[in-house]
PDB file of C-alpha atoms in Angstrom:
ATOM      1  CA  ASN A  58      -0.072  -0.071   0.222  1.00 65.00           C
ATOM      2  CA  LYS A  59       1.974   3.184  -1.857  1.00 73.00           C
ATOM      3  CA  LYS A  60       0.049   4.986   0.883  1.00 72.00           C
ATOM      4  CA  ALA A  61       0.370   3.190   4.744  1.00 71.00           C
ATOM      5  CA  PHE A  62       2.929   5.962   6.002  1.00 76.00           C
ATOM      6  CA  VAL A  63      -0.530   7.807   5.206  1.00 78.00           C
ATOM      7  CA  GLU A  64      -2.392   5.839   7.852  1.00 72.00           C
ATOM      8  CA  LEU A  65       0.611   6.409  10.460  1.00 75.00           C
ATOM      9  CA  LEU A  66      -0.790   9.417  11.876  1.00 82.00           C
ATOM     10  CA  PHE A  67      -3.262   8.607  13.556  1.00 80.00           C
ATOM     11  CA  TRP A  68      -4.238   6.492  15.893  1.00 77.00           C
ATOM     12  CA  LYS A  69      -4.778   2.642  15.550  1.00 77.00           C
ATOM     13  CA  SER A  70      -6.222  -0.048  17.308  1.00 83.00           C
ATOM     14  CA  PRO A  71      -4.161  -3.516  18.067  1.00 83.00           C
ATOM     15  CA  ALA A  72      -7.271  -4.993  15.342  1.00 80.00           C
ATOM     16  CA  ALA A  73      -6.878  -1.422  12.930  1.00 79.00           C
ATOM     17  CA  ILE A  74      -2.125  -2.708  13.000  1.00 77.00           C
ATOM     18  CA  ARG A  75      -3.683  -6.015  12.091  1.00 77.00           C
ATOM     19  CA  GLU A  76      -6.267  -5.527   9.315  1.00 76.00           C
ATOM     20  CA  MET A  77      -3.133  -2.833   8.019  1.00 72.00           C
ATOM     21  CA  THR A  78       0.074  -5.657   8.156  1.00 74.00           C
ATOM     22  CA  GLU A  79      -3.082  -8.298   6.924  1.00 74.00           C
ATOM     23  CA  GLY A  80      -4.432  -6.668   4.225  1.00 71.00           C
ATOM     24  CA  TYR A  81      -8.000  -4.797   4.723  1.00 67.00           C
ATOM     25  CA  GLY A  82     -10.864  -6.740   5.156  1.00 66.00           C
ATOM     26  CA  SER A  83      -9.334  -9.845   6.341  1.00 58.00           C
ATOM     27  CA  LEU A  84     -10.650  -8.982   9.843  1.00 62.00           C
ATOM     28  CA  ARG A  85     -13.603 -10.855   9.721  1.00 57.00           C
ATOM     29  CA  GLU A  86     -17.247  -9.317  10.701  1.00 49.00           C
ATOM     30  CA  GLY A  87     -17.886  -8.672  13.839  1.00 49.00           C
ATOM     31  CA  GLU A  88     -13.593  -8.389  15.259  1.00 49.00           C
ATOM     32  CA  GLY A  89     -11.519  -5.377  16.089  1.00 49.00           C
ATOM     33  CA  ALA A  90     -12.149  -3.041  18.032  1.00 48.00           C
ATOM     34  CA  GLY A  91     -15.381  -2.045  20.453  1.00 49.00           C
ATOM     35  CA  ARG A  92     -15.914  -5.619  19.869  1.00 49.00           C
ATOM     36  CA  SER A  93     -16.082  -8.250  22.882  1.00 53.00           C
ATOM     37  CA  TRP A  94     -15.702 -11.816  23.006  1.00 64.00           C
ATOM     38  CA  VAL A  95     -19.010 -10.902  26.176  1.00 69.00           C
ATOM     39  CA  THR A  96     -22.122 -13.389  25.852  1.00 81.00           C
ATOM     40  CA  PRO A  97     -25.889 -11.011  25.348  1.00 86.00           C
ATOM     41  CA  TRP A  98     -28.003 -10.958  28.796  1.00 87.00           C
ATOM     42  CA  THR A  99     -31.028 -12.803  28.121  1.00 89.00           C
ATOM     43  CA  PRO A 100     -33.969 -11.764  28.685  1.00 90.00           C
ATOM     44  CA  GLN A 101     -34.675 -13.771  31.817  1.00 92.00           C
ATOM     45  CA  GLU A 102     -30.802 -12.858  32.968  1.00 90.00           C
ATOM     46  CA  GLU A 103     -31.988  -9.362  32.050  1.00 91.00           C
ATOM     47  CA  GLN A 104     -35.887  -9.121  34.628  1.00 93.00           C
ATOM     48  CA  GLU A 105     -33.416 -11.421  37.135  1.00 92.00           C
ATOM     49  CA  LEU A 106     -31.004  -8.890  37.492  1.00 91.00           C
ATOM     50  CA  ARG A 107     -33.977  -5.827  38.124  1.00 93.00           C
ATOM     51  CA  GLU A 108     -35.166  -7.420  40.720  1.00 91.00           C
ATOM     52  CA  LEU A 109     -31.490  -8.404  42.403  1.00 91.00           C
ATOM     53  CA  TYR A 110     -30.839  -4.597  41.983  1.00 91.00           C
ATOM     54  CA  TRP A 111     -34.562  -3.788  43.835  1.00 91.00           C
ATOM     55  CA  LYS A 112     -34.104  -5.471  46.711  1.00 89.00           C
ATOM     56  CA  TYR A 113     -31.290  -4.729  47.467  1.00 88.00           C
ATOM     57  CA  LYS A 114     -30.373  -1.156  46.792  1.00 85.00           C
ATOM     58  CA  GLU A 115     -32.132  -0.173  49.391  1.00 84.00           C
ATOM     59  CA  VAL A 116     -29.441  -2.056  51.862  1.00 79.00           C
ATOM     60  CA  GLU A 117     -27.895  -0.169  53.930  1.00 76.00           C
ATOM     61  CA  GLY A 118     -23.876  -0.516  54.519  1.00 77.00           C
ATOM     62  CA  GLU A 119     -23.413  -2.325  51.187  1.00 80.00           C
ATOM     63  CA  ASP A 120     -22.302  -2.205  48.207  1.00 86.00           C
ATOM     64  CA  VAL A 121     -25.157  -2.952  45.416  1.00 89.00           C
ATOM     65  CA  VAL A 122     -22.650  -4.492  42.567  1.00 90.00           C
ATOM     66  CA  ALA A 123     -21.068  -6.764  45.304  1.00 89.00           C
ATOM     67  CA  ALA A 124     -24.639  -7.814  46.862  1.00 89.00           C
ATOM     68  CA  ILE A 125     -25.835  -9.414  42.816  1.00 90.00           C
ATOM     69  CA  LEU A 126     -22.494 -11.484  42.042  1.00 89.00           C
ATOM     70  CA  ALA A 127     -23.374 -12.388  44.800  1.00 88.00           C
ATOM     71  CA  HIS A 128     -26.995 -13.529  43.986  1.00 87.00           C
ATOM     72  CA  LEU A 129     -27.307 -14.338  40.521  1.00 87.00           C
ATOM     73  CA  PRO A 130     -27.459 -17.182  38.615  1.00 82.00           C
ATOM     74  CA  ALA A 131     -25.132 -16.546  35.951  1.00 74.00           C
ATOM     75  CA  PRO A 132     -22.049 -17.207  36.351  1.00 75.00           C
ATOM     76  CA  GLY A 133     -18.914 -15.718  34.940  1.00 81.00           C
ATOM     77  CA  ARG A 134     -20.593 -12.750  34.790  1.00 85.00           C
ATOM     78  CA  THR A 135     -17.622  -9.234  35.923  1.00 87.00           C
ATOM     79  CA  ARG A 136     -18.583  -6.710  37.895  1.00 88.00           C
ATOM     80  CA  ARG A 137     -17.970  -3.546  35.176  1.00 89.00           C
ATOM     81  CA  GLN A 138     -20.148  -5.958  33.277  1.00 89.00           C
ATOM     82  CA  VAL A 139     -23.159  -6.071  35.554  1.00 90.00           C
ATOM     83  CA  VAL A 140     -22.565  -2.483  36.059  1.00 90.00           C
ATOM     84  CA  LYS A 141     -22.585  -1.421  32.333  1.00 90.00           C
ATOM     85  CA  GLN A 142     -25.961  -3.487  31.973  1.00 91.00           C
ATOM     86  CA  LEU A 143     -27.617  -1.627  35.518  1.00 90.00           C
ATOM     87  CA  VAL A 144     -27.196   1.742  33.461  1.00 91.00           C
ATOM     88  CA  ARG A 145     -27.849   0.651  30.407  1.00 91.00           C
ATOM     89  CA  LEU A 146     -31.346  -0.664  32.159  1.00 86.00           C
TER      90      LEU A 146
END
């Protein structure tokens, strides 16, 4: 690519750099920056999250997210995922 030097002037994510070195279009759809391997929340998990939030939000002196994580039936969810989903809901 004769114009690759122009692309070096701008900040790149690791996925964009990989695409530059391996050829454009080498990344499959859905890969790269902004995508993660997080499983989406099912409607049942969202409902359970809502119920746990309403149950533990009034408990004084306790971390609400920690309480939700302790009682969340879906294993493998991180604190960050739970907080992000609560904000989205």
